[in-house]
Amino acid sequence: MTNPVRWLFSTNHKDIGTLYVIFGAIARVMGTCFSVLIRMELARPGDQILGGNHQLYNVLITAHAFLMIFFMVMPAMIGGSGNWSVPILIGAPDMAFPRLNNISFWLLPPSLLLLLSPALVEVGSGIGWTVYPPLSGITSHSGGAVDSAISSPHLSGVSSILGSINFITTIYHMLTAFPLVLSLPVLAGVITMLLTNRNFNTTFSDPAGGGDPILYQHLFRFFGHPEVYIPILPGSGIISHIVSTFSGKPIFGYLGMVYAMISIGVLGSLVPTHHMFTVGLDVDTRAYFTVATMIIAVPTGIKIFSWIATMWGGSIEYKTPMLFAVGSIFLFTIGGLTGIVPTNSGLNIALHDTYYAVAHFHYVLSMGVVFALFAGFHYWGGKIFGRTYLETLGQIHFWITFFGVNPTLFPMHFLGLSGMPRHIPDYPDAYPGWNALSSSGSYISVGGILRFFVVVTITSSSGNNKRCAPTFHTFGELPAIKETRSYVK
C-alpha cells in the first residue's frame, strides 16, 4: 500500500480512482484558499489585503476557477467516482484500457503545474476562466504567463478525452462521457487559436485583421456549457443510490429519471449561447435560447420530484450520506430556480456579469455537486477504504458546511440584483452589508473543510472501526446478472 511504484504505475481502476480523489482534495484546498483571499479583499469597501493590486485579484479569480472546475470537480466526480463505481456496477474486472486510465490521471499534475506557474511570471494570468480576448491577447497580457495558463486546460482536456473514451468503451455508451468527447476538442481548437494569436500574429479575434472576438465566445461556450452540466449527472446517480437506500424504497419513476438525465445531457449541449445575450444577438436567436434554456427545467424537475417521491412515505434514516444528499437536492433546486431568471434575454442584460451569475453558478456546481461528492464519500467510504467514519463527526461536518456556504453565496443574489459587477476588487458604499455577510460565511465554510479532514484523519487512524478492505479486483470474471423486482434494504 505504501509502495510508491504501485501508485505511479498502477493500472487498477480502484487505485487510479483513489488517486483522482486525493488529487481533487488537494485542488479543493488550494482553490478554497484562493476563494478566502478573494472574500477577505471584498469584506469591506476599499483596498484590503491586496494593497490595491487589481491584477493580482484577477489572478486569484482565474486560479480559483480553474482549480475548482478542471482540477477538483471534474477529477473527483468523473475520474474518482467513475473509476471506482463503473467497473463494479457493470460487473467488469477493470476499465477497458487500464494503461490509458493511468496516463489520463498522470497528465493532471503537470497540467496543474502549468496553471500555477504563471503566478511567478511577470504580472500573472488575470484572464478569468473564460479566457476571453482581447483580455487574453498579447496587448493586454504580454509575456509567457497566459501561454502557460492556456496550456493547462489543453493538457487537462487531453486527460479528460482519454478518460471519456475509456468510459465509453468500457460500458459501450456513457451519458456523462459523450458530451466531454464532443466538446473538449472544441476547447482545444479555440485555445489553440488564442495561442497562435499571441505567438504567430494570427488575427482570429482581431477585427483589424478580419477576425471576430465573438467567434471565440461562441466556440468557448460550446465547450463551457456542457462542461458545467457534466458533473451534475454522476452526482445525480450518487444521490439516487443514497436516497433509495436511506428511504428504504426503490427510486420512484426509474425510467423517467433515466430519460431526464439523457435529456439534460442533450439539452445542455444545445444552449451555450444563453451566456451571450449581451453581444448583440438578433431577436429570433435570443428567443430560441431563452425557450430552450427554460425547457431544461423540465427534466431537472422530474429528477427532483422523483427523489422527493422516493422519500415520501419511506422509512428515512438521516445518516450523514442522506443529510448531504438532501442538502444537495435543496441547494441544487435553489440554483436551478435562480437560473431560470437570467434565461430571460431581457432580464439577462441587467444581470449579466453581476454577482447574481456568481451565486447561481456556485449554488449549482459548488454546492449541488460538491455536496453529492461528500454524500458519496461518506456512503461508500467504508467499502473503498476499509474503515468507517464516525457518525457524529460526519454530521458536524455537514452542518458546519451547510451553514457556511449558504451565508457565503445567497447574499450574492442581492448584490447582483443591485448591480454589483463581478471580477472587481472594490465597490461603492452601497454594498458593504451583504459582502460582509458573504465573507463571514466563507470563513465558516473553511471550518467545514477542516472538519472534513478531521473526519478523514480520525477514520484512517482509528483502529476500532476496521472493515474488510476492498479486494484488488472485485470481479475476476463477468458475473451472471439476473433481474429481480424485490428490494432489500
Coordinates of C-alpha atoms in Angstrom, one line a residue:
M1 CA 0.0 0.0 0.0
T2 CA 2.9 2.3 0.8
N3 CA 4.9 1.3 -2.3
P4 CA 5.2 4.5 -4.5
V5 CA 5.9 2.4 -7.6
R6 CA 2.5 0.8 -7.2
W7 CA 0.7 4.2 -7.3
L8 CA 2.9 5.5 -10.1
F9 CA 2.4 2.6 -12.5
S10 CA -0.9 1.2 -11.3
T11 CA -3.5 0.2 -13.9
N12 CA -6.0 -0.9 -11.3
H13 CA -9.2 1.2 -11.5
K14 CA -9.5 1.4 -7.7
D15 CA -6.0 2.7 -7.3
I16 CA -6.5 5.3 -10.0
G17 CA -9.9 6.3 -8.6
T18 CA -8.3 6.9 -5.2
L19 CA -5.5 9.0 -6.9
Y20 CA -8.2 11.1 -8.6
V21 CA -10.0 11.6 -5.2
I22 CA -6.8 12.6 -3.5
F23 CA -5.8 15.0 -6.3
G24 CA -9.3 16.5 -6.2
A25 CA -9.0 17.1 -2.4
I26 CA -5.6 18.8 -2.9
A27 CA -7.0 21.1 -5.6
R28 CA -10.1 21.8 -3.4
V29 CA -7.9 23.0 -0.6
M30 CA -5.9 25.2 -2.9
G31 CA -9.0 26.6 -4.6
T32 CA -10.6 27.3 -1.3
C33 CA -7.5 29.2 -0.1
F34 CA -7.8 31.5 -3.2
S35 CA -11.6 32.0 -2.6
V36 CA -11.0 33.0 1.0
L37 CA -8.4 35.5 -0.1
I38 CA -11.0 36.9 -2.6
R39 CA -13.6 37.2 0.2
M40 CA -11.1 38.9 2.5
E41 CA -10.5 41.5 -0.1
L42 CA -14.2 42.0 -0.6
A43 CA -15.1 42.0 3.1
R44 CA -15.2 45.8 3.2
P45 CA -15.0 48.6 0.6
G46 CA -11.7 50.0 -0.4
D47 CA -8.3 48.2 -0.7
Q48 CA -7.8 45.4 1.9
I49 CA -5.2 42.7 1.8
L50 CA -4.1 43.1 -1.8
G51 CA -3.0 46.7 -1.4
G52 CA -4.8 48.0 -4.5
N53 CA -3.2 45.4 -6.9
H54 CA -6.3 44.7 -9.0
Q55 CA -4.3 42.5 -11.4
L56 CA -3.4 40.2 -8.5
Y57 CA -7.1 40.0 -7.7
N58 CA -7.9 38.7 -11.2
V59 CA -5.0 36.3 -10.9
L60 CA -6.7 34.8 -7.8
I61 CA -10.1 34.7 -9.6
T62 CA -8.5 32.8 -12.5
A63 CA -6.7 30.3 -10.3
H64 CA -9.7 29.7 -8.1
A65 CA -12.0 29.0 -11.1
F66 CA -9.6 26.7 -13.0
L67 CA -8.7 24.8 -9.8
M68 CA -12.3 24.1 -8.8
I69 CA -13.6 23.2 -12.3
F70 CA -10.7 21.4 -14.0
F71 CA -8.8 20.0 -11.0
M72 CA -11.4 19.4 -8.3
V73 CA -15.0 18.8 -9.6
M74 CA -14.0 17.0 -12.9
P75 CA -11.3 14.7 -11.5
A76 CA -13.2 13.8 -8.3
M77 CA -16.6 13.4 -9.9
I78 CA -15.7 11.8 -13.2
G79 CA -12.3 10.2 -12.5
G80 CA -12.8 9.3 -8.9
S81 CA -16.3 8.2 -8.6
G82 CA -16.4 6.9 -12.2
N83 CA -13.3 4.7 -11.8
W84 CA -14.4 3.3 -8.6
S85 CA -18.1 2.6 -9.4
V86 CA -18.4 1.9 -13.2
P87 CA -16.5 -1.4 -13.4
I88 CA -18.2 -2.6 -10.2
L89 CA -21.7 -1.6 -11.3
I90 CA -21.4 -3.3 -14.7
G91 CA -19.5 -6.3 -13.4
A92 CA -16.3 -5.7 -15.3
P93 CA -12.9 -6.7 -13.9
D94 CA -11.4 -3.3 -14.8
M95 CA -11.6 -0.4 -17.2
A96 CA -11.3 -1.3 -20.9
F97 CA -7.9 0.4 -21.3
P98 CA -6.1 0.3 -18.0
R99 CA -2.9 1.9 -19.2
L100 CA -4.8 4.7 -20.8
N101 CA -6.5 5.1 -17.5
N102 CA -3.1 5.6 -15.8
I103 CA -1.9 8.2 -18.3
S104 CA -5.2 10.1 -18.2
F105 CA -4.6 10.7 -14.5
W106 CA -0.9 11.5 -14.6
L107 CA -1.5 14.2 -17.2
L108 CA -3.2 16.2 -14.5
P109 CA -0.3 17.0 -12.1
P110 CA 1.8 18.7 -14.9
S111 CA -1.4 20.5 -16.1
L112 CA -1.8 21.8 -12.5
L113 CA 1.8 22.9 -12.6
L114 CA 1.2 24.8 -15.8
L115 CA -1.7 26.6 -14.2
L116 CA 0.2 27.7 -11.0
S117 CA 3.5 28.6 -12.6
P118 CA 2.1 31.8 -14.3
A119 CA 1.8 33.4 -10.8
L120 CA 5.6 33.6 -10.9
V121 CA 5.8 35.1 -14.4
E122 CA 5.6 38.9 -14.7
V123 CA 2.1 40.0 -13.5
G124 CA 0.5 36.6 -13.6
S125 CA -2.5 35.5 -15.6
G126 CA -5.6 37.6 -14.8
I127 CA -7.8 36.4 -17.6
G128 CA -10.7 34.6 -15.8
W129 CA -11.6 31.0 -16.6
T130 CA -13.3 32.1 -19.8
V131 CA -10.0 33.5 -21.2
Y132 CA -11.9 36.0 -23.4
P133 CA -9.9 38.1 -25.9
P134 CA -8.8 40.8 -26.1
L135 CA -8.0 40.5 -22.4
S136 CA -6.1 37.3 -23.0
G137 CA -4.4 38.8 -26.1
I138 CA -0.8 39.8 -26.4
T139 CA -1.5 43.5 -26.0
S140 CA -3.3 43.0 -22.6
H141 CA -1.1 40.2 -21.2
S142 CA 2.4 40.2 -22.6
G143 CA 4.9 37.5 -21.6
G144 CA 4.6 33.8 -21.0
A145 CA 2.1 33.8 -18.1
V146 CA -1.1 33.5 -20.3
D147 CA 0.6 31.0 -22.6
S148 CA 1.3 28.7 -19.7
A149 CA -2.2 29.2 -18.3
I150 CA -3.8 28.4 -21.7
S151 CA -1.6 25.2 -22.0
S152 CA -3.0 24.0 -18.7
P153 CA -6.6 23.3 -19.9
H154 CA -5.1 21.9 -23.1
L155 CA -3.3 19.2 -21.1
S156 CA -6.2 18.5 -18.7
G157 CA -8.5 18.4 -21.8
V158 CA -6.4 15.6 -23.3
S159 CA -6.7 13.8 -19.9
S160 CA -10.5 14.2 -19.9
I161 CA -10.8 13.0 -23.5
L162 CA -8.7 9.9 -22.9
G163 CA -10.7 9.1 -19.7
S164 CA -14.0 9.7 -21.6
I165 CA -13.1 7.3 -24.4
N166 CA -12.2 4.8 -21.8
F167 CA -15.6 5.1 -20.1
I168 CA -17.5 4.9 -23.4
T169 CA -15.6 1.8 -24.4
T170 CA -16.0 0.2 -21.0
I171 CA -19.8 0.4 -21.0
Y172 CA -20.4 0.9 -24.7
H173 CA -22.1 4.2 -24.1
M174 CA -22.0 6.5 -21.1
L175 CA -24.1 9.7 -20.9
T176 CA -21.5 11.6 -19.0
A177 CA -18.7 10.9 -21.3
F178 CA -20.3 11.7 -24.6
P179 CA -20.6 15.5 -24.1
L180 CA -17.0 15.6 -23.0
V181 CA -15.7 13.8 -26.1
L182 CA -17.8 16.2 -28.3
S183 CA -17.0 19.5 -26.5
L184 CA -13.4 19.2 -25.4
P185 CA -11.9 19.1 -28.9
V186 CA -13.7 22.5 -29.5
L187 CA -11.9 23.8 -26.4
A188 CA -8.6 22.5 -27.7
G189 CA -9.2 24.3 -31.0
V190 CA -10.3 27.6 -29.6
I191 CA -7.4 27.9 -27.1
T192 CA -5.0 26.9 -29.9
M193 CA -6.4 29.9 -31.9
L194 CA -5.5 32.0 -28.8
L195 CA -2.0 30.7 -28.7
T196 CA -1.4 31.4 -32.4
N197 CA -2.9 34.9 -31.9
R198 CA -0.4 35.5 -29.2
N199 CA 2.7 33.9 -30.7
F200 CA 2.3 33.8 -34.5
N201 CA 0.3 37.1 -35.2
T202 CA -2.8 35.4 -36.4
T203 CA -6.0 37.5 -36.1
F204 CA -8.8 35.1 -35.3
S205 CA -10.1 37.5 -32.6
D206 CA -8.9 40.8 -34.1
P207 CA -11.4 42.7 -36.3
A208 CA -8.5 44.7 -37.8
G209 CA -7.2 41.5 -39.4
G210 CA -10.6 40.1 -40.4
G211 CA -11.2 38.2 -37.1
D212 CA -14.1 38.4 -34.7
P213 CA -13.8 38.4 -30.8
I214 CA -17.4 37.0 -30.6
L215 CA -16.2 33.9 -32.5
Y216 CA -14.1 32.9 -29.5
Q217 CA -17.1 33.3 -27.2
H218 CA -19.3 31.1 -29.4
L219 CA -16.7 28.3 -29.5
F220 CA -15.7 28.5 -25.9
R221 CA -19.4 28.4 -24.7
F222 CA -20.0 25.3 -26.9
F223 CA -17.5 23.6 -24.6
G224 CA -18.1 25.6 -21.4
H225 CA -21.8 24.9 -21.0
P226 CA -21.7 21.1 -21.4
E227 CA -18.6 21.2 -19.1
V228 CA -20.6 22.6 -16.2
Y229 CA -23.6 20.3 -16.8
I230 CA -21.4 17.1 -17.0
P231 CA -20.6 16.9 -13.2
I232 CA -24.3 17.1 -12.4
L233 CA -25.0 13.7 -14.0
P234 CA -22.8 11.5 -11.9
G235 CA -23.9 13.5 -8.9
S236 CA -27.5 12.6 -9.7
G237 CA -26.5 8.9 -9.8
I238 CA -24.8 9.2 -6.3
I239 CA -27.9 10.9 -4.9
S240 CA -30.2 8.3 -6.3
H241 CA -28.3 5.4 -4.7
I242 CA -28.3 7.2 -1.3
V243 CA -31.9 8.4 -1.3
S244 CA -33.1 4.9 -2.3
T245 CA -31.0 3.2 0.5
F246 CA -31.9 5.6 3.3
S247 CA -35.6 5.8 2.4
G248 CA -36.0 2.0 2.2
K249 CA -37.6 2.3 -1.2
P250 CA -36.5 1.9 -4.8
I251 CA -36.2 5.1 -6.9
F252 CA -39.6 6.4 -7.9
G253 CA -40.1 6.7 -11.7
Y254 CA -36.8 5.0 -12.6
L255 CA -37.5 5.1 -16.4
G256 CA -38.4 8.8 -16.2
M257 CA -35.2 9.5 -14.3
V258 CA -33.1 7.8 -17.0
Y259 CA -34.8 9.8 -19.8
A260 CA -34.5 13.0 -17.7
M261 CA -30.7 12.6 -17.4
I262 CA -30.4 11.9 -21.1
S263 CA -32.5 15.0 -21.8
I264 CA -30.2 17.1 -19.6
G265 CA -27.1 15.8 -21.4
V266 CA -28.6 16.6 -24.8
L267 CA -30.2 20.0 -23.9
G268 CA -27.2 21.1 -22.0
S269 CA -25.2 20.9 -25.3
L270 CA -27.8 23.0 -27.2
V271 CA -28.0 26.2 -25.1
P272 CA -24.4 27.6 -24.8
T273 CA -25.3 30.9 -26.3
H274 CA -27.5 31.9 -23.4
H275 CA -24.3 33.2 -21.8
M276 CA -24.0 35.7 -24.7
F277 CA -27.3 37.7 -24.7
T278 CA -25.3 40.9 -24.4
V279 CA -23.2 40.5 -27.5
G280 CA -25.9 41.8 -29.9
L281 CA -27.8 38.6 -31.0
D282 CA -30.9 39.0 -33.1
V283 CA -34.3 38.7 -31.6
D284 CA -35.0 35.2 -33.0
T285 CA -31.8 33.8 -31.7
R286 CA -32.4 35.2 -28.2
A287 CA -36.0 33.8 -28.3
Y288 CA -34.7 30.3 -29.1
F289 CA -32.1 30.2 -26.4
T290 CA -34.5 31.7 -23.8
V291 CA -37.1 28.9 -24.5
A292 CA -34.5 26.1 -24.9
T293 CA -32.9 27.0 -21.6
M294 CA -36.2 27.1 -19.8
I295 CA -37.0 23.7 -21.2
I296 CA -34.0 22.2 -19.3
A297 CA -36.0 22.9 -16.1
V298 CA -38.5 20.2 -17.1
P299 CA -36.1 17.1 -16.9
T300 CA -34.4 18.7 -13.9
G301 CA -37.8 19.0 -12.2
I302 CA -38.5 15.3 -13.0
K303 CA -35.3 14.3 -11.2
I304 CA -36.1 16.5 -8.1
F305 CA -39.7 15.2 -7.8
S306 CA -38.6 11.6 -8.3
W307 CA -36.2 12.0 -5.3
I308 CA -38.9 13.6 -3.2
A309 CA -41.4 10.9 -4.2
T310 CA -38.9 8.3 -3.3
M311 CA -38.5 9.8 0.2
W312 CA -42.3 10.3 0.6
G313 CA -43.7 7.6 2.8
G314 CA -40.3 5.9 3.3
S315 CA -38.6 5.0 6.5
I316 CA -35.9 7.7 6.3
E317 CA -32.7 7.5 8.2
Y318 CA -30.9 10.8 8.4
K319 CA -27.3 9.5 8.5
T320 CA -24.5 11.7 7.1
P321 CA -24.8 10.5 3.5
M322 CA -28.5 11.2 3.5
L323 CA -28.0 14.6 5.0
F324 CA -25.6 15.5 2.3
A325 CA -27.9 14.0 -0.4
V326 CA -30.9 16.0 0.8
G327 CA -28.7 19.1 1.2
S328 CA -27.5 18.6 -2.4
I329 CA -31.1 18.4 -3.7
F330 CA -32.1 21.5 -1.8
L331 CA -29.2 23.6 -2.9
F332 CA -29.3 22.3 -6.5
T333 CA -33.0 23.3 -6.6
I334 CA -32.2 26.8 -5.4
G335 CA -29.5 27.1 -8.0
G336 CA -31.9 25.8 -10.7
L337 CA -34.7 28.2 -9.8
T338 CA -32.3 31.2 -9.7
G339 CA -31.0 30.1 -13.1
I340 CA -34.5 30.4 -14.6
V341 CA -34.5 34.2 -14.0
P342 CA -31.5 35.2 -16.2
T343 CA -32.7 32.8 -19.0
N344 CA -35.0 35.7 -20.0
S345 CA -32.9 37.6 -22.5
G346 CA -34.3 40.9 -21.3
L347 CA -33.5 40.4 -17.7
N348 CA -30.2 38.9 -18.6
I349 CA -29.0 42.3 -19.9
A350 CA -29.2 43.6 -16.3
L351 CA -27.9 40.5 -14.6
H352 CA -25.1 39.6 -17.0
D353 CA -21.6 39.6 -15.3
T354 CA -23.0 40.6 -11.9
Y355 CA -22.8 38.6 -8.7
Y356 CA -26.2 37.1 -9.5
A357 CA -24.4 34.9 -12.0
V358 CA -21.8 34.0 -9.5
A359 CA -24.4 33.0 -6.9
H360 CA -26.4 30.9 -9.4
F361 CA -23.3 29.1 -10.8
H362 CA -22.0 28.3 -7.3
Y363 CA -25.3 27.0 -6.0
V364 CA -25.4 24.5 -8.8
L365 CA -21.8 23.5 -9.2
S366 CA -20.1 24.4 -5.9
M367 CA -22.9 23.2 -3.7
G368 CA -25.1 20.8 -5.6
V369 CA -22.2 18.8 -7.0
V370 CA -19.8 19.1 -4.0
F371 CA -22.5 18.0 -1.5
A372 CA -23.2 15.0 -3.8
L373 CA -19.4 14.2 -3.6
F374 CA -19.4 14.4 0.2
A375 CA -22.5 12.2 0.3
G376 CA -20.8 9.6 -1.9
F377 CA -17.6 9.7 0.2
H378 CA -19.5 9.0 3.4
Y379 CA -21.7 6.4 1.8
W380 CA -19.0 4.3 0.1
G381 CA -16.0 5.3 2.2
G382 CA -16.2 2.1 4.3
K383 CA -16.2 0.0 1.2
I384 CA -13.5 2.0 -0.5
F385 CA -11.0 2.5 2.3
G386 CA -12.0 -0.5 4.6
R387 CA -12.8 1.8 7.5
T388 CA -16.0 3.6 8.6
Y389 CA -16.3 7.2 9.6
L390 CA -17.7 8.3 13.0
E391 CA -21.3 9.4 12.5
T392 CA -21.2 12.3 14.9
L393 CA -18.1 13.8 13.2
G394 CA -19.8 13.4 9.8
Q395 CA -22.9 15.2 10.9
I396 CA -20.9 18.0 12.4
H397 CA -19.1 18.3 9.1
F398 CA -22.4 18.6 7.2
W399 CA -24.0 21.2 9.5
I400 CA -20.9 23.5 9.5
T401 CA -20.6 23.3 5.8
F402 CA -24.3 23.8 5.2
F403 CA -24.4 26.9 7.4
G404 CA -21.2 28.2 5.9
V405 CA -21.9 28.0 2.2
N406 CA -25.4 29.5 2.3
P407 CA -24.4 32.8 4.0
T408 CA -21.5 32.9 1.6
L409 CA -23.5 32.6 -1.6
F410 CA -27.1 33.6 -1.0
P411 CA -26.3 37.3 -0.4
M412 CA -24.7 37.4 -3.8
H413 CA -28.1 37.2 -5.4
F414 CA -29.0 40.5 -3.8
L415 CA -25.6 42.1 -4.7
G416 CA -26.2 41.0 -8.3
L417 CA -29.8 42.4 -8.4
S418 CA -28.4 45.6 -7.0
G419 CA -25.9 45.8 -9.9
M420 CA -22.6 44.8 -8.3
P421 CA -20.3 43.5 -11.1
R422 CA -18.1 40.5 -10.6
H423 CA -14.3 40.4 -11.1
I424 CA -14.0 43.8 -9.5
P425 CA -12.0 44.0 -6.2
D426 CA -13.6 47.3 -4.9
Y427 CA -17.1 48.5 -4.7
P428 CA -19.2 51.6 -3.6
D429 CA -20.5 52.1 -0.1
A430 CA -23.9 50.7 -1.2
Y431 CA -22.8 47.1 -1.0
P432 CA -20.8 46.5 2.3
G433 CA -23.5 44.8 4.3
W434 CA -24.1 41.7 2.0
N435 CA -20.4 41.5 1.3
A436 CA -19.5 41.4 4.9
L437 CA -22.1 38.6 5.5
S438 CA -20.7 36.7 2.5
S439 CA -17.2 36.9 3.7
S440 CA -18.2 35.7 7.2
G441 CA -19.9 32.7 5.6
S442 CA -16.7 31.8 3.7
Y443 CA -14.8 31.7 7.0
I444 CA -17.3 29.2 8.4
S445 CA -17.0 27.2 5.2
V446 CA -13.3 26.8 5.8
G447 CA -14.2 25.4 9.2
G448 CA -16.3 22.8 7.4
I449 CA -13.4 21.8 5.2
L450 CA -11.1 21.5 8.2
R451 CA -13.8 19.3 9.9
F452 CA -13.8 17.1 6.8
F453 CA -10.1 16.5 7.1
V454 CA -10.6 15.8 10.8
V455 CA -13.1 13.1 9.8
V456 CA -10.7 11.6 7.3
T457 CA -7.8 11.7 9.7
I458 CA -9.7 10.1 12.6
T459 CA -11.3 7.5 10.3
S460 CA -8.0 6.5 8.8
S461 CA -6.1 6.3 12.1
S462 CA -8.8 4.7 14.3
G463 CA -8.1 1.1 14.9
N464 CA -11.5 0.0 16.2
N465 CA -13.6 0.6 13.1
K466 CA -11.9 -1.7 10.5
R467 CA -13.9 -3.3 7.9
C468 CA -12.9 -5.7 5.1
A469 CA -10.5 -3.9 2.8
P470 CA -11.5 -3.9 -0.8
T471 CA -10.1 -6.6 -3.0
F472 CA -7.7 -5.7 -5.8
H473 CA -10.3 -6.8 -8.4
T474 CA -14.0 -7.1 -7.4
F475 CA -14.7 -9.5 -10.3
G476 CA -12.3 -12.0 -11.7
E477 CA -14.8 -12.8 -14.5
L478 CA -18.1 -11.4 -15.7
P479 CA -20.8 -12.2 -13.1
A480 CA -24.2 -13.6 -14.0
I481 CA -26.7 -10.7 -13.7
K482 CA -30.4 -11.6 -13.1
E483 CA -33.3 -9.2 -12.9
T484 CA -35.1 -9.1 -9.6
R485 CA -38.0 -7.0 -8.6
S486 CA -37.6 -7.4 -4.8
Y487 CA -36.0 -4.7 -2.8
V488 CA -33.9 -5.4 0.3
K489 CA -32.8 -2.5 2.4

